[in-house]
Structure formats: structure tokens, C-alpha cells
CSV table of C-alpha atoms in Angstrom, one decimal:
chain,number,residue,atom,x,y,z
A,1,MET,CA,0.0,0.0,0.0
A,2,TYR,CA,2.8,2.4,0.9
A,3,ALA,CA,4.6,1.6,-2.3
A,4,GLY,CA,1.5,2.1,-4.4
A,5,ALA,CA,0.8,5.4,-2.7
A,6,SER,CA,4.3,6.6,-3.4
A,7,LEU,CA,4.1,5.8,-7.1
A,8,LEU,CA,2.0,8.9,-8.1
A,9,PRO,CA,4.3,11.6,-6.5
A,10,LEU,CA,7.4,9.8,-7.8
A,11,PHE,CA,5.8,9.8,-11.3
A,12,LEU,CA,4.9,13.5,-11.0
A,13,PHE,CA,8.0,15.0,-9.3
A,14,LEU,CA,11.0,12.7,-9.8
A,15,PRO,CA,13.1,14.1,-12.6
A,16,GLU,CA,14.3,11.9,-15.4
A,17,THR,CA,17.9,10.8,-15.0
A,18,TYR,CA,18.3,8.1,-17.7
A,19,GLY,CA,20.9,9.3,-20.2
A,20,PRO,CA,19.4,8.0,-23.5
A,21,ILE,CA,16.0,9.5,-22.6
A,22,LEU,CA,17.6,12.9,-21.7
A,23,LEU,CA,19.3,12.9,-25.1
A,24,LEU,CA,16.0,12.0,-26.8
A,25,GLN,CA,14.2,14.8,-25.1
A,26,ARG,CA,17.0,17.3,-26.0
A,27,ALA,CA,16.9,16.2,-29.7
A,28,ARG,CA,13.1,16.7,-29.8
A,29,HIS,CA,13.4,20.1,-28.2
A,30,LEU,CA,16.1,21.2,-30.7
A,31,ARG,CA,14.0,20.0,-33.6
A,32,SER,CA,10.9,21.8,-32.3
A,33,THR,CA,12.7,25.1,-31.9
A,34,ASN,CA,14.6,24.8,-35.2
A,35,PRO,CA,12.8,22.7,-37.8
A,36,ASN,CA,15.9,22.7,-40.0
A,37,ALA,CA,18.0,21.1,-37.3
A,38,ARG,CA,19.0,17.5,-38.3
A,39,VAL,CA,19.5,16.2,-34.7
A,40,ILE,CA,18.8,12.6,-34.0
A,41,ALA,CA,19.2,10.9,-30.6
A,42,PRO,CA,20.8,7.4,-30.5
A,43,ARG,CA,17.6,6.0,-29.0
A,44,GLU,CA,15.7,7.0,-32.1
A,45,LEU,CA,18.2,5.1,-34.3
A,46,GLU,CA,17.7,2.0,-32.1
A,47,ASP,CA,13.9,2.3,-32.4
A,48,ASN,CA,14.2,2.4,-36.1
A,49,GLN,CA,16.5,-0.6,-36.3
A,50,HIS,CA,14.4,-2.9,-34.1
A,51,SER,CA,10.7,-3.7,-33.9
A,52,LEU,CA,8.8,-3.5,-30.6
A,53,SER,CA,8.8,-7.3,-30.2
A,54,GLU,CA,12.6,-7.4,-30.8
A,55,LEU,CA,13.2,-4.6,-28.2
A,56,THR,CA,10.9,-6.4,-25.7
A,57,SER,CA,12.7,-9.7,-26.1
A,58,ILE,CA,16.1,-8.0,-25.7
A,59,VAL,CA,15.0,-6.1,-22.6
A,60,LEU,CA,13.4,-9.1,-20.9
A,61,THR,CA,16.2,-11.5,-21.6
A,62,ARG,CA,19.0,-9.1,-20.7
A,63,PRO,CA,18.9,-9.8,-16.9
A,64,ILE,CA,19.2,-13.5,-17.5
A,65,ARG,CA,22.1,-13.0,-19.9
A,66,MET,CA,23.8,-10.7,-17.4
A,67,ILE,CA,23.5,-13.3,-14.6
A,68,LEU,CA,25.0,-16.0,-16.9
A,69,MET,CA,27.7,-13.9,-18.6
A,70,GLU,CA,28.6,-11.1,-16.2
A,71,PRO,CA,30.7,-12.3,-13.2
A,72,ILE,CA,30.0,-9.1,-11.3
A,73,VAL,CA,26.2,-9.6,-11.6
A,74,SER,CA,26.3,-13.3,-10.9
A,75,THR,CA,28.5,-13.0,-7.8
A,76,SER,CA,26.6,-9.9,-6.5
A,77,CYS,CA,23.3,-11.6,-7.0
A,78,ALA,CA,24.5,-14.8,-5.3
A,79,TYR,CA,25.6,-12.9,-2.2
A,80,ILE,CA,22.5,-10.6,-2.0
A,81,SER,CA,20.3,-13.6,-2.5
A,82,LEU,CA,22.0,-15.5,0.4
A,83,CYS,CA,21.7,-12.5,2.7
A,84,TYR,CA,18.1,-11.9,1.7
A,85,ALA,CA,17.2,-15.6,2.3
A,86,ILE,CA,19.0,-15.6,5.7
A,87,PHE,CA,17.1,-12.4,6.6
A,88,TYR,CA,13.8,-14.1,6.1
A,89,MET,CA,14.9,-17.4,7.7
A,90,THR,CA,15.8,-15.4,10.8
A,91,PHE,CA,12.3,-14.0,10.8
A,92,GLU,CA,10.9,-17.5,10.9
A,93,ALA,CA,13.4,-18.6,13.5
A,94,TYR,CA,12.4,-16.0,16.1
A,95,PRO,CA,9.2,-17.9,17.2
A,96,PHE,CA,11.3,-21.0,17.9
A,97,ILE,CA,13.6,-18.9,20.1
A,98,PHE,CA,11.4,-16.5,21.9
A,99,ILE,CA,8.1,-18.5,22.1
A,100,ASP,CA,9.3,-22.1,22.4
A,101,LEU,CA,12.4,-21.4,24.4
A,102,TYR,CA,11.6,-18.3,26.4
A,103,GLY,CA,7.8,-18.8,26.6
A,104,LEU,CA,6.9,-15.3,25.3
A,105,SER,CA,3.5,-14.7,23.9
A,106,PRO,CA,3.1,-14.2,20.1
A,107,GLY,CA,2.6,-10.5,20.7
A,108,GLU,CA,5.7,-10.2,22.9
A,109,CYS,CA,7.7,-12.2,20.3
A,110,GLY,CA,6.6,-9.7,17.7
A,111,LEU,CA,8.1,-6.9,19.7
A,112,THR,CA,11.5,-8.6,19.5
A,113,TYR,CA,11.6,-7.8,15.8
A,114,LEU,CA,11.9,-4.1,16.7
A,115,ALA,CA,15.6,-4.7,17.4
A,116,ILE,CA,16.1,-5.5,13.7
A,117,GLY,CA,14.3,-2.3,12.8
A,118,VAL,CA,16.5,-0.3,15.2
A,119,GLY,CA,19.6,-1.7,13.5
A,120,CYS,CA,18.2,-0.7,10.0
A,121,LEU,CA,17.6,2.8,11.3
A,122,ILE,CA,21.1,3.0,12.8
A,123,ALA,CA,22.5,2.2,9.4
A,124,LEU,CA,21.1,5.4,8.0
A,125,PRO,CA,23.7,7.7,9.6
A,126,ILE,CA,26.4,5.3,8.4
A,127,PHE,CA,25.2,5.8,4.8
A,128,MET,CA,25.0,9.6,5.2
A,129,THR,CA,28.5,9.7,6.8
A,130,TRP,CA,30.0,7.6,3.9
A,131,ASP,CA,28.2,9.8,1.4
A,132,SER,CA,29.8,12.9,2.9
A,133,ILE,CA,33.2,11.3,2.9
A,134,LEU,CA,32.7,10.3,-0.8
A,135,THR,CA,31.5,13.8,-1.7
A,136,ARG,CA,34.5,15.5,-0.1
A,137,ALA,CA,36.9,13.0,-1.9
A,138,ARG,CA,35.2,13.7,-5.2
A,139,GLN,CA,35.7,17.4,-4.7
A,140,ARG,CA,39.4,17.0,-4.3
A,141,ASN,CA,39.4,14.6,-7.2
A,142,ALA,CA,40.7,11.6,-5.3
A,143,ALA,CA,41.7,8.7,-7.6
A,144,TRP,CA,39.8,6.1,-5.6
A,145,THR,CA,36.4,7.8,-6.3
A,146,ARG,CA,36.7,6.9,-10.0
A,147,GLN,CA,36.4,3.2,-9.2
A,148,GLU,CA,33.0,1.7,-8.4
A,149,GLU,CA,34.5,-0.9,-6.0
A,150,TYR,CA,36.0,1.8,-3.8
A,151,ARG,CA,32.9,4.0,-3.9
A,152,ARG,CA,30.3,1.4,-2.9
A,153,LEU,CA,31.8,-1.8,-1.5
A,154,PRO,CA,33.4,-0.5,1.7
A,155,LEU,CA,29.9,-0.4,3.3
A,156,ALA,CA,29.4,-4.1,2.3
A,157,CYS,CA,32.8,-4.9,3.9
A,158,LEU,CA,31.5,-3.3,7.1
A,159,GLY,CA,28.1,-4.9,7.0
A,160,GLY,CA,29.2,-8.4,6.2
A,161,PRO,CA,31.0,-9.1,9.5
A,162,MET,CA,28.2,-7.5,11.5
A,163,PHE,CA,25.7,-9.8,9.7
A,164,VAL,CA,27.8,-12.9,10.6
A,165,VAL,CA,28.5,-11.9,14.2
A,166,SER,CA,24.9,-11.2,14.9
A,167,LEU,CA,23.9,-14.8,13.8
A,168,PHE,CA,26.5,-16.4,16.1
A,169,TRP,CA,25.5,-14.0,18.8
A,170,LEU,CA,21.9,-15.2,18.5
A,171,GLY,CA,22.8,-18.8,18.4
A,172,PHE,CA,25.3,-18.8,21.3
A,173,THR,CA,23.1,-16.7,23.7
A,174,ALA,CA,19.7,-18.2,23.0
A,175,ARG,CA,19.6,-20.3,26.2
A,176,ALA,CA,17.1,-20.7,29.0
A,177,GLU,CA,19.6,-19.4,31.6
A,178,ILE,CA,20.3,-16.2,29.6
A,179,PRO,CA,17.7,-13.4,29.6
A,180,PHE,CA,15.7,-13.1,26.4
A,181,TRP,CA,16.9,-9.6,25.8
A,182,VAL,CA,20.5,-10.7,25.2
A,183,PRO,CA,19.7,-12.7,22.0
A,184,MET,CA,17.1,-10.1,21.1
A,185,LEU,CA,19.8,-7.4,20.9
A,186,SER,CA,21.6,-9.4,18.2
A,187,GLY,CA,18.9,-8.0,15.9
A,188,ILE,CA,20.6,-4.5,16.0
A,189,PRO,CA,23.9,-5.6,14.2
A,190,PHE,CA,21.8,-8.0,12.2
A,191,GLY,CA,19.7,-5.1,10.8
A,192,MET,CA,22.7,-2.8,10.4
A,193,GLY,CA,24.7,-5.5,8.5
A,194,PHE,CA,21.9,-6.4,6.2
A,195,MET,CA,21.2,-2.8,5.2
A,196,CYS,CA,24.9,-2.1,4.6
A,197,VAL,CA,25.4,-5.1,2.4
A,198,PHE,CA,22.1,-4.8,0.6
A,199,GLN,CA,22.4,-1.1,-0.3
A,200,ALA,CA,26.1,-1.2,-1.0
A,201,LEU,CA,25.8,-4.0,-3.6
A,202,LEU,CA,22.7,-2.6,-5.3
A,203,ASN,CA,24.5,0.8,-5.6
A,204,TYR,CA,27.6,-1.0,-6.9
A,205,LEU,CA,25.6,-2.7,-9.6
A,206,THR,CA,24.0,0.6,-10.5
A,207,ASP,CA,27.4,2.4,-10.8
A,208,ALA,CA,29.1,-0.4,-12.6
A,209,TYR,CA,26.5,-0.9,-15.4
A,210,GLU,CA,25.2,2.7,-15.8
A,211,ILE,CA,22.6,2.6,-18.6
A,212,PHE,CA,22.1,-1.2,-18.0
A,213,ALA,CA,21.7,-0.7,-14.3
A,214,ALA,CA,18.0,-1.5,-14.5
A,215,SER,CA,18.7,-4.9,-16.0
A,216,ALA,CA,21.4,-5.6,-13.4
A,217,ASN,CA,19.0,-4.6,-10.5
A,218,ALA,CA,16.2,-6.7,-12.1
A,219,ALA,CA,18.6,-9.7,-12.1
A,220,ALA,CA,19.3,-9.1,-8.4
A,221,SER,CA,15.7,-8.6,-7.5
A,222,CYS,CA,14.5,-11.8,-9.2
A,223,SER,CA,17.3,-13.9,-7.8
A,224,ARG,CA,17.0,-12.7,-4.2
A,225,SER,CA,13.2,-13.1,-4.3
A,226,LEU,CA,13.5,-16.6,-5.7
A,227,LEU,CA,16.0,-17.7,-3.0
A,228,ALA,CA,14.1,-15.9,-0.2
A,229,THR,CA,11.0,-17.8,-1.2
A,230,LEU,CA,12.6,-21.3,-1.2
A,231,LEU,CA,15.2,-21.3,1.6
A,232,PRO,CA,12.8,-20.2,4.4
A,233,LEU,CA,10.9,-23.4,3.8
A,234,ALA,CA,13.8,-25.3,5.4
A,235,THR,CA,13.9,-23.1,8.5
A,236,ALA,CA,11.6,-25.3,10.7
A,237,PRO,CA,13.2,-28.7,9.8
A,238,MET,CA,16.7,-27.1,10.2
A,239,PHE,CA,16.0,-25.7,13.7
A,240,HIS,CA,14.3,-28.9,14.8
A,241,ARG,CA,17.2,-31.1,13.8
A,242,LEU,CA,20.2,-28.9,14.5
A,243,GLY,CA,18.8,-26.9,17.4
A,244,ILE,CA,19.0,-23.1,17.8
A,245,TRP,CA,22.8,-23.1,18.3
A,246,GLY,CA,23.5,-25.4,15.4
A,247,ALA,CA,21.1,-23.7,13.0
A,248,CYS,CA,22.3,-20.2,13.7
A,249,SER,CA,25.9,-21.3,13.5
A,250,LEU,CA,25.2,-22.9,10.1
A,251,LEU,CA,23.6,-19.7,8.8
A,252,GLY,CA,26.5,-17.6,10.1
A,253,GLY,CA,29.0,-19.9,8.5
A,254,MET,CA,27.2,-19.6,5.2
């Protein structure tokens, strides 16, 4: 509902940033102001060379081809998908920990998810701090700002260890003799790590592939949604067979 409500103002007020479309609009404007101007945008040449069905097939198959042929896309999609799947598996694991082990009610168990939300909110100032560092480095024309890896991946390098540590924290402290709030607080680095990894890799794909960024992000979206649908089905059997400690350690080791 929120996404649907935000669509209209985005459509009305978000400026166009796609390079080929900007060139197309500029070419049309020049031709309208000067009928003698022989200005043609590259996109118009593409439209004349390919039919609508050909363009549609190219656009729809490009994410698949990028997953298969582009190592950056395939490895980024694999890591994002794994983190996304573990994120949802942890959601399903909380009732086994806080209801079955600690005896909390379903309503009280629902409140334990707030720690993950707090971690996601704490990640926001991390993003803003890194953006300010990146902006100042660009202003002084630092060499490392011209490489996508150095611009985007440091946040993933920060978030990855936090994501892993939080899973081992959850597994090692979820015991009846330890208060429930101790494993609950593992949700803070869990949310921080997930947000840092997720946003860093998506921004990296966007910077690396520029005009094909939509296809790269489509590949990431499809792959993570597929894995996040399938892997959580194994959560209940895994926690029943391995126990809380074993299952969380397995997820952390992955």
C-alpha cells in the first residue's frame, strides 16, 4: 500500500535521469525550436532498427544474460540472495527462540523484531557519513572515487562481518539461563549489517552498469526473491534437527 501510494508523487515529481531519454528529449526540443536542425538521438536510431517485439525480447532476456555472462552480476546476485534468504529465515526462527524457548506470547515475540528495525535505522547515519566522505573525496578529485568498487563496496565490507557476528550472537546466547533480551539485541547488528550489504551491492551494480543498471538490478531482484521464497521453507526442519545453536551457526557460517 505504501509503495502504491508513493508511485504517483514519484511519477509526477521525480526528474528523469536516464541518459538516453535525456538525449532523446533534448533532440526533440532542438527540432521543435529549429525545424531545420537535423538532430537525432541514439535511441531513435535503435527504435528504427528494431521492432517493438525485438526490443521487448532483448530487454526481458538481458537480466538472465547478465547473470550468466557477467561475473559481477552473478556473484553480487548470489551474495545478495543469500543475505536476503537468511534475513527471512531469521524472521521464521524468532518464534522457535522466543516462544518455544523463552515462553513469550506471540505479541511479545513480535516486539523482539523491533531490534532489527532499530539496526536498520542506525545504518542510515552510516550511509550519510559515507556519502559525505565520498563527496569530499570527489571534490578533491581523489583517484579512488573513480572506481566503483572503492565507492560502494566498503559499506558491504563493514556490514558483512556485522551480519555474521549477529547470527553467532543469536545462536550462542539463546539459552534458557540467559535473559531473552540478550539474544534479542543481536537484531541490532543484524539489521545494520543487512542494510549495509544490501544497499552497497545494489548501488555497486548501478554504478558499474550505468545505462544497463535497471537490468542488473532486475537480475538481483529476481534472484533474491526466488531464494528468499525457497530457503525459508527449510527453517523449521533445520532448527528442529540442529537446534538453535547449530542452525544459527550454520547460517552464520554460510
